[in-house]
Coordinates of C-alpha atoms in Angstrom, one line a residue:
Chain A
X133 CA -56.0 -5.6 40.8
X134 CA -53.6 -5.2 43.7
X135 CA -50.1 -6.1 44.5
X136 CA -49.7 -7.1 48.1
X137 CA -46.0 -8.0 48.3
X138 CA -43.0 -8.4 46.1
X139 CA -39.9 -10.4 46.7
X140 CA -36.7 -9.9 44.7
X141 CA -33.7 -12.2 44.7
X142 CA -30.5 -11.3 42.8
X143 CA -32.4 -9.0 40.5
X144 CA -30.3 -6.0 39.2
X145 CA -28.9 -4.3 42.3
X146 CA -31.2 -6.2 44.7
X147 CA -29.7 -9.1 46.5
X148 CA -32.7 -10.0 48.6
X149 CA -35.5 -7.8 49.4
X150 CA -39.2 -8.2 50.2
X151 CA -41.7 -5.5 50.6
X152 CA -45.4 -5.1 51.3
X153 CA -47.3 -2.6 49.2
X154 CA -50.5 -0.8 50.1
X155 CA -53.6 0.0 48.1
X156 CA -53.6 3.5 46.7
X157 CA -50.5 5.5 46.0
X158 CA -47.0 4.0 46.9
X159 CA -44.1 6.2 46.4
X160 CA -40.5 5.0 46.0
X161 CA -38.1 7.8 46.5
X162 CA -34.3 8.1 46.8
X163 CA -31.3 9.3 45.0
X164 CA -30.5 8.3 41.4
X165 CA -29.0 4.8 40.8
X166 CA -30.4 3.3 44.0
X167 CA -32.8 0.9 42.4
X168 CA -36.2 2.7 42.1
X169 CA -36.6 1.9 38.4
X170 CA -35.1 -1.6 38.9
X171 CA -38.0 -2.2 41.3
X172 CA -40.6 -1.3 38.8
X173 CA -38.8 -3.3 36.1
X174 CA -38.9 -6.3 38.4
X175 CA -42.6 -5.9 38.9
X176 CA -43.1 -5.5 35.2
X177 CA -41.0 -8.6 34.5
X178 CA -43.0 -10.6 37.0
X179 CA -46.3 -9.6 35.2
X180 CA -45.1 -10.1 31.6
X181 CA -42.1 -12.5 31.7
X182 CA -40.2 -9.8 29.8
X183 CA -38.2 -6.6 30.5
X184 CA -39.0 -3.4 28.7
X185 CA -35.3 -2.3 29.0
X186 CA -33.3 -5.3 27.9
X187 CA -33.7 -8.4 25.7
X188 CA -31.4 -10.8 27.6
X189 CA -32.3 -12.0 31.0
X190 CA -28.7 -12.4 32.0
X191 CA -28.4 -8.6 32.1
X192 CA -31.1 -8.5 34.8
X193 CA -29.1 -10.8 37.1
X194 CA -27.2 -9.4 40.0
X195 CA -23.6 -9.2 39.2
X196 CA -21.7 -12.5 39.8
X197 CA -24.9 -14.6 40.2
X198 CA -26.3 -17.1 37.7
X199 CA -30.0 -16.3 38.0
X200 CA -32.7 -14.3 39.7
X201 CA -36.1 -15.0 41.2
X202 CA -39.1 -12.7 41.6
X203 CA -42.2 -13.6 43.5
X204 CA -45.3 -11.6 44.1
X205 CA -48.7 -11.9 45.8
X206 CA -51.6 -10.2 44.0
X207 CA -55.3 -9.8 44.4
X208 CA -57.5 -10.2 41.4
X209 CA -61.2 -10.3 41.7
X210 CA -60.9 -10.9 45.5
X211 CA -58.6 -13.9 44.9
X212 CA -55.0 -14.2 45.9
X213 CA -52.7 -15.1 43.0
X214 CA -49.0 -15.8 43.4
X215 CA -46.8 -15.2 40.4
X216 CA -43.2 -16.4 40.2
X217 CA -40.6 -15.6 37.5
X218 CA -37.4 -17.4 37.8
X219 CA -34.4 -17.3 35.6
X220 CA -31.7 -19.8 36.2
X221 CA -29.0 -21.3 34.0
X222 CA -30.3 -19.5 31.0
X223 CA -33.8 -20.9 31.5
X224 CA -36.9 -19.0 32.4
X225 CA -39.6 -20.6 34.6
X226 CA -42.9 -18.8 35.0
X227 CA -45.4 -20.0 37.6
X228 CA -48.9 -19.1 38.6
X229 CA -49.9 -20.3 42.0
X230 CA -46.8 -22.6 41.9
X231 CA -47.9 -24.2 38.7
X232 CA -45.4 -23.8 35.8
X233 CA -46.8 -22.2 32.6
X234 CA -45.8 -24.0 29.4
X235 CA -46.4 -20.9 27.2
X236 CA -45.7 -17.3 27.8
X237 CA -49.2 -16.5 26.6
X238 CA -50.7 -18.5 29.4
X239 CA -48.9 -16.3 31.9
X240 CA -49.0 -12.8 30.5
X241 CA -52.2 -10.9 31.3
X242 CA -52.9 -12.7 34.6
X243 CA -52.3 -9.4 36.4
X244 CA -52.2 -6.3 34.2
X245 CA -50.2 -3.2 34.6
X246 CA -49.7 0.0 32.6
X247 CA -46.2 1.3 32.7
X248 CA -45.4 4.9 32.0
X249 CA -41.9 6.5 31.9
X250 CA -40.4 9.5 30.1
X251 CA -39.2 7.2 27.4
X252 CA -42.8 6.8 26.3
X253 CA -42.8 10.3 25.0
X254 CA -41.3 8.6 21.9
X255 CA -44.8 7.3 21.2
X256 CA -45.7 10.7 19.6
X257 CA -42.4 11.9 18.2
X258 CA -40.8 8.5 17.3
X259 CA -41.3 6.2 14.4
X260 CA -44.3 4.1 13.6
X261 CA -42.6 1.0 15.0
X262 CA -43.0 2.4 18.6
X263 CA -46.7 2.9 18.1
X264 CA -47.2 -0.6 16.6
X265 CA -45.4 -2.0 19.6
X266 CA -47.7 -0.1 21.9
X267 CA -50.8 -1.5 20.1
X268 CA -49.4 -5.1 19.9
X269 CA -48.4 -5.2 23.5
X270 CA -51.8 -4.1 24.7
X271 CA -53.6 -6.6 22.5
X272 CA -51.3 -9.4 23.6
X273 CA -52.3 -8.6 27.2
X274 CA -56.0 -8.9 26.5
X275 CA -56.3 -11.3 23.6
X276 CA -54.5 -14.6 24.3
X277 CA -54.3 -15.8 20.6
X278 CA -52.6 -12.5 19.5
X279 CA -49.0 -13.5 20.4
X280 CA -49.1 -16.5 18.1
X281 CA -50.8 -14.6 15.3
X282 CA -48.1 -12.0 15.5
X283 CA -45.4 -14.7 15.6
X284 CA -46.8 -16.5 12.5
X285 CA -47.0 -13.2 10.6
X286 CA -43.4 -12.5 11.5
X287 CA -42.4 -15.9 10.4
X288 CA -44.0 -15.4 7.0
X289 CA -42.2 -12.0 6.7
X290 CA -38.9 -13.6 7.5
X291 CA -39.5 -16.3 4.9
X292 CA -40.6 -13.8 2.3
X293 CA -37.5 -11.6 3.0
X294 CA -35.2 -14.6 2.7
X295 CA -36.8 -15.4 -0.7
X296 CA -36.4 -11.9 -1.9
X297 CA -32.8 -11.9 -0.9
X298 CA -32.0 -15.3 -2.4
X299 CA -30.2 -15.7 -5.7
X300 CA -32.9 -17.7 -7.3
X301 CA -34.1 -16.9 -10.8
X302 CA -36.7 -14.2 -11.2
X303 CA -39.2 -16.7 -12.4
X304 CA -38.9 -19.0 -9.4
X305 CA -38.9 -16.1 -7.1
X306 CA -42.2 -14.9 -8.6
X307 CA -43.9 -18.2 -8.4
X308 CA -42.9 -18.7 -4.8
X309 CA -43.7 -15.1 -3.8
X310 CA -47.3 -15.8 -4.7
X311 CA -47.8 -18.3 -1.9
X312 CA -46.0 -16.3 0.8
X313 CA -48.1 -13.3 -0.2
X314 CA -51.3 -15.3 0.2
X315 CA -50.3 -16.1 3.8
X316 CA -49.2 -12.5 4.4
X317 CA -52.7 -11.4 3.3
X318 CA -54.5 -14.0 5.5
X319 CA -52.6 -13.3 8.7
X320 CA -52.1 -9.6 7.9
X321 CA -55.8 -9.1 7.6
X322 CA -56.4 -10.5 11.1
X323 CA -53.6 -8.3 12.5
X324 CA -55.0 -5.2 11.0
X325 CA -58.5 -6.0 12.3
X326 CA -57.2 -6.4 15.9
X327 CA -55.2 -3.2 15.8
X328 CA -58.0 -1.2 14.2
X329 CA -60.5 -2.4 16.8
X330 CA -58.1 -1.4 19.6
X331 CA -57.5 2.0 18.0
X332 CA -61.2 2.7 17.8
X333 CA -61.7 1.8 21.5
X334 CA -58.6 3.8 22.4
X335 CA -59.8 6.8 20.4
X336 CA -63.0 7.0 22.4
X337 CA -61.4 7.0 25.9
X338 CA -58.1 8.8 25.1
X339 CA -59.7 11.7 23.4
X340 CA -62.0 12.1 26.4
X341 CA -58.9 12.3 28.7
X342 CA -57.1 14.7 26.4
X343 CA -60.1 17.0 26.2
X344 CA -60.1 17.2 30.0
X345 CA -56.3 17.6 30.4
X346 CA -56.4 20.4 27.9
X347 CA -59.4 22.0 29.7
X348 CA -61.6 21.5 26.6
X349 CA -59.4 23.7 24.4
X350 CA -57.8 21.0 22.2
X351 CA -58.9 17.9 20.4
X352 CA -56.9 14.6 20.1
X353 CA -57.7 11.9 17.5
X354 CA -56.0 8.7 16.6
X355 CA -56.3 6.8 13.4
X356 CA -54.8 3.5 12.4
X357 CA -53.7 3.6 8.8
X358 CA -53.8 0.0 7.4
X359 CA -51.4 -0.3 4.5
X360 CA -51.2 3.5 4.4
X361 CA -55.0 3.6 3.6
X362 CA -57.9 5.1 5.4
X363 CA -60.2 2.3 6.3
X364 CA -60.4 -1.5 6.9
X365 CA -62.6 -2.4 3.9
X366 CA -60.4 -0.5 1.5
X367 CA -57.2 -2.0 2.9
X368 CA -58.5 -5.6 2.8
X369 CA -59.8 -5.4 -0.7
X370 CA -56.7 -3.7 -2.1
X371 CA -54.2 -5.8 -0.2
X372 CA -53.7 -8.4 -3.0
X373 CA -53.4 -5.8 -5.7
X374 CA -51.0 -3.7 -3.7
X375 CA -48.7 -6.7 -3.3
X376 CA -48.9 -7.5 -7.1
X377 CA -48.2 -3.9 -8.0
X378 CA -45.2 -3.7 -5.7
X379 CA -43.7 -7.1 -6.7
X380 CA -41.0 -5.6 -9.0
X381 CA -40.1 -3.0 -6.4
X382 CA -39.9 -5.7 -3.7
X383 CA -37.6 -7.9 -5.8
X384 CA -35.4 -4.9 -6.6
X385 CA -35.1 -3.6 -3.1
X386 CA -35.1 -7.1 -1.5
X387 CA -37.6 -5.9 1.1
X388 CA -41.2 -6.5 2.0
X389 CA -42.9 -3.2 1.3
X390 CA -46.5 -4.0 1.8
X391 CA -48.2 -5.3 4.9
X392 CA -49.2 -4.3 8.5
X393 CA -45.6 -4.5 9.6
X394 CA -45.3 -1.0 8.1
X395 CA -48.5 0.4 9.3
X396 CA -48.8 3.5 11.5
X397 CA -51.1 4.8 14.1
X398 CA -51.4 8.5 13.4
X399 CA -52.0 10.8 16.3
X400 CA -53.7 14.1 15.4
X401 CA -53.9 17.2 17.5
X402 CA -56.5 19.7 16.4
X403 CA -56.6 17.9 13.0
X404 CA -52.8 18.2 12.5
X405 CA -50.3 15.3 12.8
X406 CA -49.0 15.5 16.3
X407 CA -45.7 14.1 15.3
X408 CA -44.9 17.3 13.4
X409 CA -46.8 19.9 15.3
X410 CA -47.2 19.0 19.0
X411 CA -45.2 21.0 21.5
X412 CA -43.3 19.3 24.4
X413 CA -46.2 19.9 26.8
X414 CA -48.8 18.7 24.3
X415 CA -46.7 15.5 23.7
X416 CA -46.8 14.8 27.4
X417 CA -50.6 15.3 27.5
X418 CA -51.0 13.0 24.5
X419 CA -49.0 10.2 25.9
X420 CA -50.7 10.6 29.3
X421 CA -54.1 10.4 27.6
X422 CA -53.0 7.2 25.7
X423 CA -51.8 5.6 28.9
X424 CA -54.9 6.5 30.8
X425 CA -56.9 5.2 27.9
X426 CA -55.1 1.9 28.2
X427 CA -55.9 1.8 31.9
X428 CA -59.6 2.4 31.1
X429 CA -59.7 -0.2 28.4
X430 CA -58.1 -2.9 30.7
X431 CA -60.7 -1.9 33.3
X432 CA -63.5 -2.4 30.8
X433 CA -62.3 -5.8 29.7
X434 CA -61.1 -7.2 33.0
X435 CA -63.6 -5.3 35.2
X436 CA -60.8 -4.2 37.4
X437 CA -58.2 -1.5 37.2
X438 CA -54.7 -2.6 36.3
X439 CA -51.7 -1.5 38.4
X440 CA -50.3 1.8 37.3
X441 CA -46.5 2.1 37.3
X442 CA -45.2 5.7 36.9
X443 CA -41.5 5.8 36.5
X444 CA -40.2 9.3 37.1
X445 CA -43.0 11.0 35.3
X446 CA -44.5 13.3 37.9
X447 CA -41.6 15.7 37.5
X448 CA -42.2 15.7 33.7
X449 CA -45.7 17.0 34.1
X450 CA -46.7 20.6 34.9
X451 CA -48.8 21.4 37.9
X452 CA -52.1 21.1 36.2
X453 CA -51.5 17.8 34.4
X454 CA -50.0 16.3 37.6
X455 CA -53.1 17.3 39.6
X456 CA -55.3 15.8 36.9
X457 CA -53.4 12.5 37.0
X458 CA -53.4 12.3 40.8
X459 CA -57.1 13.1 41.0
X460 CA -57.8 10.4 38.4
X461 CA -55.8 7.9 40.5
X462 CA -57.5 8.9 43.8
X463 CA -61.1 8.9 42.3
X464 CA -60.8 5.5 40.6
X465 CA -58.6 4.1 43.5
X466 CA -56.0 2.5 41.2
X467 CA -53.1 1.1 43.0
X468 CA -50.2 3.1 41.8
X469 CA -46.4 2.8 42.2
X470 CA -44.5 6.0 41.6
X471 CA -40.8 6.6 41.6
X472 CA -39.3 10.1 42.3
X473 CA -36.0 11.6 43.5
X474 CA -35.8 12.7 47.1
X475 CA -35.6 16.4 46.0
X476 CA -39.1 16.3 44.5
X477 CA -42.2 17.5 46.1
X478 CA -44.4 14.6 47.3
X479 CA -48.0 14.7 46.2
X480 CA -50.6 15.6 48.8
X481 CA -53.2 13.2 50.2
X482 CA -52.8 9.7 51.6
X483 CA -49.6 8.2 50.3
X484 CA -47.3 5.4 51.4
X485 CA -43.7 6.2 51.2
X486 CA -40.7 3.9 50.6
X487 CA -37.1 5.0 50.8
X488 CA -34.8 3.2 48.3
X489 CA -31.1 3.1 48.9
X490 CA -28.5 0.8 47.5
X491 CA -30.9 -2.0 46.6
X492 CA -32.7 -1.9 49.9
X493 CA -36.2 -0.5 50.6
X494 CA -37.4 0.9 53.9
X495 CA -41.0 1.8 54.5
X496 CA -41.3 5.3 56.1
X497 CA -44.1 6.3 58.3
Chain B
X242 CA -20.8 -30.8 30.0
X243 CA -17.1 -30.5 29.6
X244 CA -16.0 -33.0 27.0
X245 CA -12.3 -32.5 27.9
X246 CA -12.8 -34.5 31.0
X247 CA -13.5 -37.7 28.9
X248 CA -11.1 -39.8 26.8
X249 CA -11.4 -38.8 23.2
X250 CA -13.5 -41.8 21.9
X251 CA -16.0 -41.3 24.6
X252 CA -16.2 -37.6 24.0
X253 CA -16.8 -38.3 20.3
X254 CA -19.6 -40.7 21.1
X255 CA -21.2 -38.2 23.4
X256 CA -21.1 -35.4 20.8
X257 CA -22.4 -37.7 18.1
X258 CA -25.4 -38.7 20.3
X259 CA -26.0 -35.1 21.3
X260 CA -26.5 -34.3 17.6
X261 CA -29.6 -36.5 17.4
X262 CA -33.0 -34.7 17.6
X263 CA -34.5 -34.5 21.1
X264 CA -31.2 -35.4 22.8
X265 CA -29.3 -32.9 24.9
X266 CA -25.8 -33.1 26.2
X267 CA -26.9 -34.7 29.5
X268 CA -29.0 -37.5 27.9
X269 CA -26.2 -38.0 25.4
X270 CA -23.7 -38.6 28.3
X271 CA -26.1 -41.0 30.0
X272 CA -26.6 -43.0 26.8
X273 CA -22.9 -43.2 26.1
X274 CA -22.1 -44.5 29.5
X275 CA -24.9 -47.0 29.2
X276 CA -23.7 -48.3 25.9
X277 CA -20.2 -48.8 27.3
X278 CA -21.5 -50.8 30.2
X279 CA -23.7 -52.9 27.9
X280 CA -21.3 -54.1 25.1
X281 CA -23.9 -56.4 23.5
X282 CA -26.5 -53.6 23.2
X283 CA -23.9 -51.3 21.8
X284 CA -22.8 -53.8 19.1
X285 CA -26.4 -54.6 18.1
X286 CA -27.2 -50.9 17.9
X287 CA -24.1 -50.2 15.8
X288 CA -25.0 -53.0 13.4
X289 CA -28.6 -52.1 13.0
X290 CA -27.7 -48.5 12.3
X291 CA -25.2 -49.6 9.6
X292 CA -27.7 -52.1 8.2
X293 CA -30.5 -49.6 8.0
X294 CA -28.3 -47.1 6.4
X295 CA -27.2 -49.6 3.8
X296 CA -30.6 -51.2 3.0
X297 CA -33.0 -48.3 3.3
X298 CA -33.4 -46.1 0.2
X299 CA -35.9 -43.6 -1.1
X300 CA -38.6 -45.0 -3.3
X301 CA -38.0 -43.7 -6.8
X302 CA -41.7 -43.0 -7.2
X303 CA -42.9 -41.6 -3.8
X304 CA -39.6 -40.9 -2.0
X305 CA -40.8 -42.9 1.1
X306 CA -38.1 -45.0 2.9
X307 CA -38.0 -48.5 1.5
X308 CA -35.8 -51.5 1.2
X309 CA -37.2 -52.4 -2.3
X310 CA -37.7 -50.0 -5.1
X311 CA -40.5 -49.2 -5.8
X312 CA -41.8 -49.4 -2.2
X313 CA -44.5 -51.7 -1.0
X314 CA -47.2 -49.0 -1.3
X315 CA -46.3 -48.1 -4.9
X316 CA -46.2 -51.8 -5.9
X317 CA -49.4 -52.8 -4.1
X318 CA -52.5 -53.8 -6.2
X319 CA -54.8 -53.1 -3.4
X320 CA -54.2 -49.3 -2.9
X321 CA -56.5 -46.8 -4.6
X322 CA -54.4 -45.2 -7.3
X323 CA -56.9 -42.4 -7.8
X324 CA -56.0 -40.9 -4.4
X325 CA -52.7 -39.4 -3.6
X326 CA -51.7 -38.0 -0.2
X327 CA -48.8 -35.6 0.1
X328 CA -46.7 -35.5 3.3
X329 CA -43.6 -33.8 4.5
X330 CA -41.6 -36.8 5.8
X331 CA -41.5 -40.6 5.8
X332 CA -42.6 -40.6 9.5
X333 CA -45.8 -38.9 8.4
X334 CA -46.6 -41.9 6.2
X335 CA -46.3 -44.1 9.2
X336 CA -48.6 -41.9 11.2
X337 CA -51.3 -41.9 8.5
X338 CA -51.0 -45.7 8.0
X339 CA -51.7 -46.2 11.7
X340 CA -55.2 -44.9 11.1
X341 CA -55.9 -47.7 8.6
X342 CA -58.4 -45.2 7.0
X343 CA -56.4 -44.2 4.0
X344 CA -56.2 -46.6 1.1
X345 CA -54.6 -44.4 -1.5
X346 CA -50.9 -43.8 -2.3
X347 CA -48.4 -41.4 -0.7
X348 CA -46.0 -38.9 -1.9
X349 CA -43.2 -37.8 0.4
X350 CA -41.9 -34.2 -0.3
X351 CA -38.8 -34.6 1.9
X352 CA -39.5 -31.2 3.6
X353 CA -41.4 -28.0 3.0
X354 CA -40.7 -24.7 1.3
X355 CA -38.4 -22.5 3.5
X356 CA -36.4 -19.8 1.8
X357 CA -34.6 -19.2 5.2
X358 CA -33.0 -22.6 4.9
X359 CA -32.6 -22.4 1.1
X360 CA -35.3 -24.9 0.4
X361 CA -37.3 -24.3 -2.7
X362 CA -39.4 -26.6 -5.0
X363 CA -36.2 -27.9 -6.5
X364 CA -35.0 -29.3 -3.2
X365 CA -38.3 -31.1 -2.7
X366 CA -39.7 -34.0 -4.7
X367 CA -42.1 -31.8 -6.8
X368 CA -40.8 -32.9 -10.2
X369 CA -41.4 -36.6 -9.2
X370 CA -44.9 -35.6 -8.1
X371 CA -45.8 -34.0 -11.4
X372 CA -44.6 -37.1 -13.2
X373 CA -47.0 -39.5 -11.4
X374 CA -50.3 -37.7 -11.8
X375 CA -51.8 -39.9 -14.5
X376 CA -55.0 -41.4 -13.3
X377 CA -54.9 -39.4 -10.0
X378 CA -58.3 -37.8 -9.3
X379 CA -57.6 -36.2 -5.9
X380 CA -54.5 -35.0 -4.2
X381 CA -54.7 -34.5 -0.4
X382 CA -52.3 -32.0 1.2
X383 CA -51.3 -33.4 4.6
X384 CA -48.5 -31.1 5.5
X385 CA -48.2 -29.8 9.1
X386 CA -50.3 -26.7 9.9
X387 CA -47.2 -24.5 10.2
X388 CA -46.5 -21.3 8.2
X389 CA -44.2 -23.2 5.9
X390 CA -46.6 -26.2 5.6
X391 CA -49.4 -23.9 4.5
X392 CA -47.2 -22.1 2.0
X393 CA -46.1 -25.5 0.5
X394 CA -49.7 -26.7 0.3
X395 CA -50.7 -23.5 -1.5
X396 CA -47.8 -23.7 -3.9
X397 CA -48.6 -27.2 -4.9
X398 CA -52.4 -26.4 -5.2
X399 CA -51.5 -23.6 -7.6
X400 CA -49.4 -26.1 -9.6
X401 CA -51.9 -29.0 -9.6
X402 CA -55.3 -27.3 -10.1
X403 CA -54.7 -26.2 -13.7
X404 CA -53.9 -29.8 -14.5
X405 CA -57.5 -30.7 -13.6
X406 CA -56.8 -32.6 -10.4
X407 CA -59.0 -32.1 -7.3
X408 CA -56.8 -30.7 -4.5
X409 CA -57.9 -30.9 -0.8
X410 CA -56.3 -30.0 2.5
X411 CA -56.7 -32.1 5.7
X412 CA -58.8 -30.4 8.4
X413 CA -57.2 -28.8 11.4
X414 CA -58.8 -28.5 14.8
X415 CA -59.5 -30.2 18.1
X416 CA -57.9 -33.6 18.9
X417 CA -60.4 -36.4 19.2
X418 CA -61.0 -37.3 22.8
X419 CA -59.5 -34.0 23.9
X420 CA -61.0 -31.5 26.2
X421 CA -62.1 -28.2 24.7
X422 CA -60.8 -26.4 27.8
X423 CA -57.3 -27.8 27.4
X424 CA -56.9 -26.9 23.8
X425 CA -55.0 -23.7 23.1
X426 CA -56.7 -20.6 21.6
X427 CA -55.2 -21.0 18.2
X428 CA -56.4 -24.5 17.8
X429 CA -59.9 -23.6 19.0
X430 CA -60.0 -20.6 16.6
X431 CA -59.0 -22.9 13.7
X432 CA -61.6 -25.5 14.8
X433 CA -64.3 -22.7 14.8
X434 CA -63.2 -21.6 11.3
X435 CA -63.5 -25.1 10.0
X436 CA -66.9 -25.9 11.6
X437 CA -69.4 -27.9 9.5
X438 CA -73.2 -28.4 9.3
X439 CA -74.8 -31.1 11.3

């Protein structure tokens, strides 16, 4: 997949800007606060209809304006695709080739990208919620029905939570809990299946990358822990009983204690939980391996590499990891957008450079 | 729309109209101006609203809207009293009747279970349902295929099955005459789940 050009209108600190991008490595450089990250955010928004930094679109709008518009030309399987994301008067309009999309799930995943920033280091050291989000987002990009499955599951969760918090009698709480639990099991089972399938695929590719990045010295493994258990069959068969066993506790604590909304993806480094044992450098290698794994999985499913967006990560990597990453990008010819400050050393090889200053971008030759 | 720009009675009319389902502030404004320009339409509308409100009640047996209690369905000699179809709202009865396929009786729940909105079995017509099961052989659950609709169907099934009634759920899947390629993924997945032998 390729991005050919991107047009921004009233997005963050951009008033109006249009730039052409080239295959291979594109580097956006400049001082801090000039709009490098905003540019990647715009591209990400254009591909997913969402921002990874804020929930409300209004915050993405240039100060004093009442909306923004993003347009991009892409190449997917030798075809030109135009994407447009527009936000105006609190409404979001997403278009593919000038045709409006009724649902977000019809739009997301048309052009794929893998985004990597220093904030992603939280994947290893942060809580399970970050890792679930990582899995869910990836599945949503490649399996169209997943978004609505996830929404239904969350709806059941909300209803069950409301029931637990209500001041109904214990007896009526119990009789109603039974039916919400039944739905929780049905939808939860599917959720677990999707996440475990992805984890297995990711395990294969990411551990391969990690082995190379660590020069064969270390071993990475990832395991999805459905309902805190080891395998799928066990989780599925004990799901109903776990819910029954925890009913009293759930009623007492007014919280839904059992279900995939509490699952974790455990990352192991040399058979020890990475969350507790990995050093700063190892964390970087682990996240890099997960992200490259994601790139490889999208390539396997879509038969084309996604765009790779690296926000300020080169400076976070040591010489060896940096070289490994760049070699991977060159050898698989993935179109990559990299942001870095002016002070940093540019990578060697064929690169296209763009200077970013105060919401304006200038190609440098 | 800034209601302060309108005289109070007009502003009130617009905000009442905007409270109706499917009508936003702009449409409400357009309707209000239309009604003021067409006094006869306005009066006829006002009267039919009041009349409907006065005459239409809930049937004491099935909770469907009716002007006579019990309603025409519950009184009818020609309906099959062994079959009972449970729906969420009176408008669902109308939708099912249009098919002309169903000859049994109806029971309107007046909603679905939703703890978020404080709706439990007590807020629905579950008690009335339990009182009219004599002679009923099959109960058909025709709630909408939403998370709440499914939960309600399951709740009632648990309640009714021990009483020896056959409980069924209407099928979900592709619309007839529709194109497979235009159906959304979830519908197609459901249709695949519910496939049958030929």
